[in-house]
Structures are given as C-alpha cells and as structure tokens.
Backbone as a printed PyTorch tensor [residue, N CA C, xyz], in Angstrom:
tensor([[[  0.8550,  -1.1800,   0.2070],
         [ -0.0110,  -0.2860,   0.1400],
         [  0.9410,   1.1070,  -0.0220]],

        [[  0.8720,   2.0350,  -0.8500],
         [  1.6240,   3.0890,  -1.1460],
         [  0.8620,   4.3460,  -0.1830]],

        [[ -0.2290,   4.6110,  -0.1260],
         [ -0.7520,   5.9460,   0.4760],
         [ -1.5720,   5.4560,   1.5270]],

        [[ -1.2460,   5.4000,   2.8450],
         [ -2.2410,   4.8610,   3.9850],
         [ -2.8820,   6.0460,   4.3120]],

        [[ -4.2140,   5.8700,   4.4670],
         [ -5.2180,   6.8510,   4.9320],
         [ -5.7160,   6.9140,   6.2760]],

        [[ -5.9990,   5.5440,   6.8100],
         [ -6.1700,   5.5260,   8.2290],
         [ -6.1080,   4.0480,   8.3920]],

        [[ -6.1160,   4.1230,  10.0960],
         [ -5.7130,   2.6550,  10.9230],
         [ -6.9750,   2.8230,  11.7700]],

        [[ -7.9290,   1.6750,  11.9470],
         [ -8.6510,   1.4280,  12.9200],
         [ -8.2280,   0.0500,  13.7440]],

        [[ -8.6730,   0.0360,  15.1600],
         [ -8.3290,  -1.0690,  15.5760],
         [ -9.5480,  -1.4170,  16.3900]],

        [[ -9.5260,  -2.9120,  16.6030],
         [-10.9460,  -3.7210,  17.5490],
         [-10.2640,  -4.9080,  18.0540]],

        [[-11.1370,  -5.5940,  18.9990],
         [-11.1070,  -6.8450,  19.4720],
         [-12.2520,  -7.5950,  19.2790]],

        [[-12.1510,  -9.0060,  19.4090],
         [-13.4220,  -9.7250,  19.3040],
         [-13.0250, -10.7820,  20.1990]],

        [[-14.1870, -11.2040,  20.7540],
         [-13.9440, -12.6370,  21.8720],
         [-15.1470, -13.3460,  21.3490]],

        [[-14.6980, -14.7380,  21.4030],
         [-15.4950, -15.9560,  21.4170],
         [-15.3410, -16.4300,  22.7680]],

        [[-16.5020, -16.3070,  23.7740],
         [-16.3900, -16.7440,  25.0450],
         [-16.7770, -18.4580,  25.1900]],

        [[-17.4310, -18.9590,  24.0990],
         [-17.8710, -20.2890,  24.2020],
         [-17.6210, -20.8690,  22.7390]],

        [[-17.2050, -21.8810,  22.5910],
         [-17.0170, -22.6850,  21.6620],
         [-15.4360, -22.8180,  20.8840]],

        [[-14.6870, -21.7520,  21.4580],
         [-13.1390, -21.7180,  20.9250],
         [-13.0130, -21.9580,  19.5570]],

        [[-13.9580, -20.8180,  19.0400],
         [-13.9050, -20.4350,  17.4370],
         [-13.3340, -19.2820,  17.1720]],

        [[-11.8710, -19.5920,  16.6170],
         [-11.0210, -18.3920,  16.5400],
         [-11.3900, -17.4920,  15.3250]],

        [[-12.2600, -18.1700,  14.3880],
         [-12.5430, -17.2020,  13.2600],
         [-13.9400, -16.3790,  13.7120]],

        [[-14.5610, -17.0210,  14.5020],
         [-15.6870, -16.1750,  15.1850],
         [-15.0230, -15.0850,  15.9730]],

        [[-14.0340, -15.0560,  16.6880],
         [-13.4030, -14.0000,  17.4820],
         [-12.9270, -12.9700,  16.2690]],

        [[-12.2850, -13.4380,  15.4050],
         [-11.4270, -12.6570,  14.3620],
         [-12.5430, -11.6550,  13.6110]],

        [[-13.7270, -12.3810,  13.2420],
         [-14.7840, -11.5620,  12.4950],
         [-15.2760, -10.5570,  13.5150]],

        [[-15.4290, -10.7110,  14.7010],
         [-16.0020,  -9.9850,  15.8880],
         [-14.8550,  -8.7720,  15.8590]],

        [[-13.6060,  -9.1620,  15.7440],
         [-12.5160,  -8.1810,  15.9660],
         [-12.7120,  -7.0370,  14.7800]],

        [[-12.6420,  -7.5380,  13.6870],
         [-13.0410,  -6.7310,  12.4370],
         [-14.1800,  -5.7700,  12.6150]],

        [[-15.1910,  -6.4310,  12.9050],
         [-16.4390,  -5.8180,  12.8800],
         [-16.2410,  -4.6220,  14.0670]],

        [[-15.6680,  -4.7070,  14.9650],
         [-15.3960,  -3.8640,  16.1690],
         [-14.6850,  -2.7620,  15.6320]],

        [[-13.5390,  -2.9560,  14.7620],
         [-12.8300,  -1.9920,  14.4000],
         [-13.5570,  -1.1440,  13.3080]],

        [[-14.3290,  -1.7390,  12.2670],
         [-14.9590,  -0.6740,  11.3620],
         [-16.5280,  -0.3490,  11.6780]],

        [[-17.1780,  -0.9640,  12.5330],
         [-18.5730,  -0.9660,  12.6010],
         [-18.9980,   0.6120,  13.0220]],

        [[-18.0700,   1.4080,  13.8510],
         [-18.3750,   2.7880,  14.0370],
         [-17.9160,   3.9470,  13.1180]],

        [[-17.5310,   3.3990,  12.1630],
         [-16.8000,   4.3590,  10.9930],
         [-17.7100,   4.7270,   9.9070]],

        [[-17.5750,   5.9050,   9.2380],
         [-18.1730,   6.2940,   7.9960],
         [-17.1430,   7.1680,   7.5150]],

        [[-16.7690,   6.5030,   6.0860],
         [-15.9020,   7.5190,   5.4030],
         [-16.4650,   8.3100,   4.2450]],

        [[-17.1360,   9.0350,   4.4920],
         [-17.9180,   9.7450,   3.1440],
         [-17.2050,  10.2910,   2.0590]],

        [[-15.9100,  10.8300,   2.3810],
         [-15.0060,  11.3650,   1.4760],
         [-13.7410,  10.4250,   0.9900]],

        [[-14.0020,   9.2840,   1.2760],
         [-12.7310,   8.4760,   1.0210],
         [-12.4000,   8.3880,  -0.5300]],

        [[-13.5800,   8.2370,  -1.4290],
         [-13.3660,   8.1210,  -2.5450],
         [-12.8120,   9.1590,  -3.4730]],

        [[-12.8850,  10.4060,  -2.7550],
         [-12.1790,  11.6040,  -3.5560],
         [-10.4170,  11.2570,  -3.2300]],

        [[-10.0910,  10.4210,  -2.4960],
         [ -8.6850,  10.2090,  -2.5940],
         [ -8.0660,   8.7770,  -3.2750]],

        [[ -9.2040,   8.0970,  -3.7260],
         [ -8.7530,   6.9240,  -4.0620],
         [ -8.7000,   7.1560,  -6.0050]],

        [[ -7.9560,   6.1580,  -6.6050],
         [ -7.9350,   6.4460,  -8.0200],
         [ -8.9280,   6.0100,  -8.4480]],

        [[ -9.4370,   6.8250,  -9.5120],
         [-10.5660,   7.0930, -10.1200],
         [-11.7910,   7.0640,  -9.3570]],

        [[-11.5780,   7.6570,  -8.2070],
         [-12.6940,   7.6540,  -7.0460],
         [-13.4140,   6.4130,  -6.9660]],

        [[-12.6790,   5.3290,  -7.0410],
         [-13.5040,   4.0380,  -6.8510],
         [-13.3560,   3.3500,  -5.8090]],

        [[-14.1540,   3.1040,  -5.0310],
         [-14.1510,   2.3030,  -3.7270],
         [-13.3600,   0.7120,  -3.8040]],

        [[-13.5980,   0.2800,  -4.9330],
         [-12.9830,  -0.9980,  -5.2660],
         [-11.4750,  -0.7290,  -5.5420]],

        [[-10.8250,   0.1210,  -5.7600],
         [ -9.5380,   0.5110,  -5.8860],
         [ -8.7190,   0.5260,  -4.1690]],

        [[ -9.5530,   0.7950,  -3.1230],
         [ -9.1490,   0.8520,  -2.1180],
         [ -8.1600,  -0.5940,  -1.5110]],

        [[ -7.1740,  -0.3590,  -0.9610],
         [ -6.4300,  -1.2890,  -0.4210],
         [ -6.6960,  -1.4410,   1.0080]],

        [[ -6.7960,  -2.6770,   1.5140],
         [ -7.2750,  -2.7990,   2.9540],
         [ -6.4980,  -3.8630,   3.4730]],

        [[ -5.4930,  -3.7650,   4.5200],
         [ -4.8750,  -4.9110,   5.0760],
         [ -5.2900,  -5.3340,   6.6440]],

        [[ -5.7180,  -6.4080,   6.8880],
         [ -6.3080,  -6.6420,   8.2140],
         [ -5.2560,  -7.1540,   8.6510]],

        [[ -4.6580,  -7.1410,   9.8990],
         [ -3.8420,  -7.6920,  10.9230],
         [ -4.4740,  -8.2110,  11.9110]],

        [[ -4.4170,  -9.3390,  12.1450],
         [ -4.8690, -10.1630,  13.4850],
         [ -3.9120, -10.7870,  14.3710]],

        [[ -4.2050, -10.2260,  15.7160],
         [ -3.2160, -11.0620,  16.5700],
         [ -4.1380, -12.3080,  17.1960]],

        [[ -3.8090, -13.8040,  17.0560],
         [ -4.6120, -14.5330,  17.2000],
         [ -3.5980, -15.4200,  18.2750]],

        [[ -4.4360, -15.6390,  19.4600],
         [ -3.8650, -16.5550,  20.4580],
         [ -3.6460, -17.7940,  20.3410]],

        [[ -4.3230, -18.6150,  19.5790],
         [ -4.3490, -20.2220,  19.5650],
         [ -5.1470, -20.4860,  17.9490]],

        [[ -4.7390, -21.4040,  17.6340],
         [ -5.2390, -22.1480,  16.2810],
         [ -5.1210, -21.1720,  15.1860]],

        [[ -4.2970, -20.6230,  14.9950],
         [ -4.2980, -19.5120,  13.8490],
         [ -4.4660, -20.3250,  12.4000]],

        [[ -4.0020, -21.5530,  12.3310],
         [ -4.3640, -22.2960,  11.1740],
         [ -5.6450, -22.4830,  10.6720]],

        [[ -6.5220, -22.3290,  11.8230],
         [ -8.1750, -22.4710,  11.7610],
         [ -8.9790, -21.0380,  11.4360]],

        [[ -8.2950, -20.1220,  11.2880],
         [ -8.8340, -18.8030,  10.8730],
         [ -9.1500, -19.0060,   9.5620]],

        [[-10.6460, -18.7350,   9.1150],
         [-10.8800, -18.9890,   7.8540],
         [-11.0480, -17.5710,   7.2400]],

        [[ -9.8670, -17.6440,   6.5450],
         [ -9.4700, -16.1520,   6.0970],
         [-10.6290, -15.4520,   5.2020]],

        [[-11.5410, -16.3990,   4.3670],
         [-12.4880, -15.3350,   3.4470],
         [-13.6200, -15.0600,   4.1320]],

        [[-13.8190, -15.7190,   5.3660],
         [-14.9400, -15.4050,   6.0790],
         [-14.5850, -13.8710,   6.7350]],

        [[-13.4700, -13.5920,   6.9720],
         [-12.9430, -12.5290,   7.6460],
         [-12.7070, -11.5800,   6.6180]],

        [[-12.1700, -11.5790,   5.3470],
         [-12.4050, -10.6490,   4.3940],
         [-13.9220, -10.2620,   3.7860]],

        [[-14.6060, -11.2850,   4.0120],
         [-15.9820, -10.7600,   3.9810],
         [-16.7470,  -9.3970,   4.5500]],

        [[-16.0310,  -9.2780,   5.5720],
         [-16.4010,  -8.0590,   6.5520],
         [-16.1440,  -6.8270,   5.8230]],

        [[-15.2970,  -6.8170,   4.9190],
         [-14.9320,  -5.6940,   4.1990],
         [-15.7390,  -5.4750,   2.7750]],

        [[-16.4650,  -4.8430,   2.4480],
         [-17.1790,  -4.6760,   1.3690],
         [-16.6210,  -4.1300,   0.1940]],

        [[-15.5680,  -3.4410,  -0.0660],
         [-14.9620,  -2.9020,  -0.8570],
         [-13.4660,  -3.1140,  -1.0460]],

        [[-13.0230,  -3.1540,  -2.1970],
         [-11.3130,  -2.8830,  -2.3310],
         [-10.9040,  -4.3470,  -2.5560]],

        [[ -9.5790,  -4.1710,  -2.3130],
         [ -8.7520,  -5.5190,  -2.0100],
         [ -8.3650,  -5.6990,  -0.7530]],

        [[ -8.6380,  -6.8070,  -0.3910],
         [ -8.5110,  -7.0570,   1.1110],
         [ -7.3020,  -8.2950,   1.3550]],

        [[ -6.3720,  -7.9260,   2.2490],
         [ -5.1780,  -8.8990,   2.8290],
         [ -5.3080,  -9.1140,   4.2530]],

        [[ -5.0420, -10.2290,   4.4090],
         [ -4.8530, -10.6210,   6.1140],
         [ -3.9300, -11.1560,   6.2030]],

        [[ -3.3950, -10.7910,   7.4560],
         [ -2.2600, -11.2360,   7.8270],
         [ -2.3050, -11.7930,   9.3360]],

        [[ -1.8940, -12.7130,   9.7050],
         [ -2.1730, -13.5030,  11.1920],
         [ -0.7590, -13.4460,  11.9530]],

        [[ -0.6650, -13.0820,  13.0960],
         [  0.3550, -13.2240,  14.0030],
         [  0.1970, -13.6770,  15.3950]],

        [[  0.9560, -13.9560,  16.0130],
         [  0.7960, -14.3710,  17.4970],
         [  0.4330, -13.3740,  18.3920]],

        [[ -0.5660, -13.5930,  19.2360],
         [ -1.0660, -12.4460,  20.0730],
         [ -2.4690, -12.6300,  20.5420]],

        [[ -3.0050, -11.6580,  20.9320],
         [ -4.5940, -11.9410,  21.5950],
         [ -4.4470, -12.5210,  23.0100]],

        [[ -5.2300, -13.3840,  23.0890],
         [ -5.3050, -13.8390,  24.6030],
         [ -6.5190, -15.1700,  24.3420]],

        [[ -5.8140, -16.1250,  25.0770],
         [ -6.8110, -17.0040,  25.4920],
         [ -6.7190, -17.2530,  27.0860]],

        [[ -8.0430, -17.1790,  27.5830],
         [ -7.9680, -17.1030,  29.1360],
         [ -9.4600, -17.6240,  29.4860]],

        [[ -9.2510, -18.3220,  30.8380],
         [-10.5180, -19.0460,  31.0720],
         [-11.7740, -18.2290,  31.1000]],

        [[-12.9010, -18.8770,  30.8350],
         [-14.3950, -18.0740,  31.0010],
         [-14.8440, -18.5560,  32.0420]],

        [[-14.3290, -19.6420,  32.8940],
         [-14.8930, -19.9870,  34.3070],
         [-15.9780, -20.9190,  34.1840]],

        [[-16.3030, -21.4330,  32.9590],
         [-17.5230, -22.3950,  32.6350],
         [-17.2090, -23.2060,  31.4240]],

        [[-17.8200, -24.5160,  31.4050],
         [-17.6600, -25.1040,  30.0690],
         [-19.1850, -25.3730,  30.2150]],

        [[-19.5080, -24.9410,  28.9010],
         [-21.0860, -25.1840,  28.3690],
         [-20.9060, -25.9660,  26.9400]],

        [[-21.3600, -27.3510,  27.3560],
         [-21.2330, -28.4770,  26.1840],
         [-22.4970, -27.7120,  25.1950]],

        [[-23.5430, -27.0600,  25.4900],
         [-24.5900, -26.8740,  24.5200],
         [-23.9370, -26.0210,  23.5750]],

        [[-23.0870, -25.3060,  24.1050],
         [-22.2320, -23.9790,  23.2640],
         [-20.9930, -24.6120,  22.6110]],

        [[-20.8920, -25.8290,  22.7330],
         [-19.8770, -26.4610,  21.9690],
         [-18.4980, -26.2850,  22.2040]],

        [[-18.4600, -25.8940,  23.8760],
         [-17.2440, -25.6820,  24.5670],
         [-16.5040, -27.1250,  24.4810]],

        [[-15.0700, -26.9790,  24.0340],
         [-14.1980, -28.1670,  24.1310],
         [-13.2580, -27.9220,  25.5710]],

        [[-13.3110, -26.7060,  26.1360],
         [-12.6590, -26.4600,  27.3880],
         [-13.2030, -25.1390,  27.9120]],

        [[-12.5810, -24.6220,  29.1100],
         [-13.2690, -23.2510,  29.2400],
         [-12.3680, -22.1780,  28.8480]],

        [[-11.7500, -22.4320,  27.9580],
         [-11.1170, -21.0430,  27.3250],
         [-11.8910, -20.2520,  26.4590]],

        [[-11.6640, -18.9410,  26.6940],
         [-12.4160, -17.8220,  25.6030],
         [-11.1520, -17.2100,  24.9360]],

        [[-11.3430, -17.0950,  23.8280],
         [-10.3290, -16.6330,  22.5470],
         [-10.8290, -14.9980,  22.3810]],

        [[ -9.5080, -14.2000,  22.5740],
         [ -9.5960, -12.8420,  22.1810],
         [ -8.7430, -12.5070,  21.1730]],

        [[ -9.0620, -12.0170,  19.8970],
         [ -8.4550, -11.5220,  18.9500],
         [ -8.2960, -10.2670,  18.8430]],

        [[ -7.3900,  -9.4780,  18.6600],
         [ -7.1720,  -8.1620,  18.2780],
         [ -6.7260,  -7.8300,  16.8010]],

        [[ -7.4520,  -6.6560,  16.1740],
         [ -7.4190,  -6.4900,  14.9850],
         [ -6.8710,  -5.1850,  14.4990]],

        [[ -6.0800,  -4.9760,  13.8740],
         [ -5.7730,  -3.6600,  13.2150],
         [ -5.9780,  -3.4190,  11.6770]],

        [[ -6.7060,  -2.4060,  11.1390],
         [ -7.1760,  -2.4010,   9.9910],
         [ -6.8190,  -1.1120,   9.1960]],

        [[ -5.8390,  -1.4050,   8.0000],
         [ -5.3410,  -0.3500,   7.4810],
         [ -6.0140,  -0.0520,   6.0770]],

        [[ -6.3600,   1.1080,   5.8820],
         [ -7.0170,   1.5370,   4.6040],
         [ -6.0060,   2.5690,   3.9410]],

        [[ -6.0380,   2.1970,   2.3490],
         [ -5.2950,   3.3260,   1.6600],
         [ -5.4830,   3.0180,   0.4000]],

        [[ -4.5710,   3.0720,  -0.5350],
         [ -4.3770,   2.6630,  -2.0980],
         [ -2.9490,   2.5440,  -2.4300]]])
C-alpha cells in the first residue's frame, strides 16, 4: 500500500466454542462498525471504492491455522483485502464449560485487529 489513509483497531471475543474465526470476525467488526468514510472516494484512484487497499492484521492466541480467511475478508465490502495473522491476543478462562455451546474446554479466545485502509 503506497498511501495509507487511516488505521482502525478493535478486538473480538468468542466466549464459548473456542472458534478463533468467530473472534477474528468480531474483531474486524469492532474496528470498522462505528466508522463512516464519506469522503474517501476523493482520495482513491478514479474515485473508485474498489481501488481501495485494506490490510487486516489479526493477533490470534491459538489455532491460527483454523482462521477462515475468506470469512474475515467478507467483512470488508470494498477494495482488495489482505489478511495477516500473527501471534498475540489472549486465551483466558471463561470460568465455565458449556457443552450446549460446543465448548471443548473453558477457554475464551480474544483476537486483536488492526485495519489499514489506503491505496
């Protein structure tokens, strides 16, 4: 990305089920759901939202290989989306195992997200 316009951050938690994709998607939503970028197209080539570049960096505590990258990318409606995974986040006890929520153990997964937008 040659021109970085802004960065948003967020976090997501899967309290039950140990689904790292669920936590990652929630982290992306947390980073972007309070934003509106009404003037961004003025800065993009040809004023085209699909020429936007988006880099999603996710700090994942466990099971990085289980992150469904396409589900994460689907949270961004425009542009070319790249996803990078790194060690981080947190796996911490939830205090309870709920079999009806598909818990394998008592861990909840917390994923951190940084989302860069530019072109």
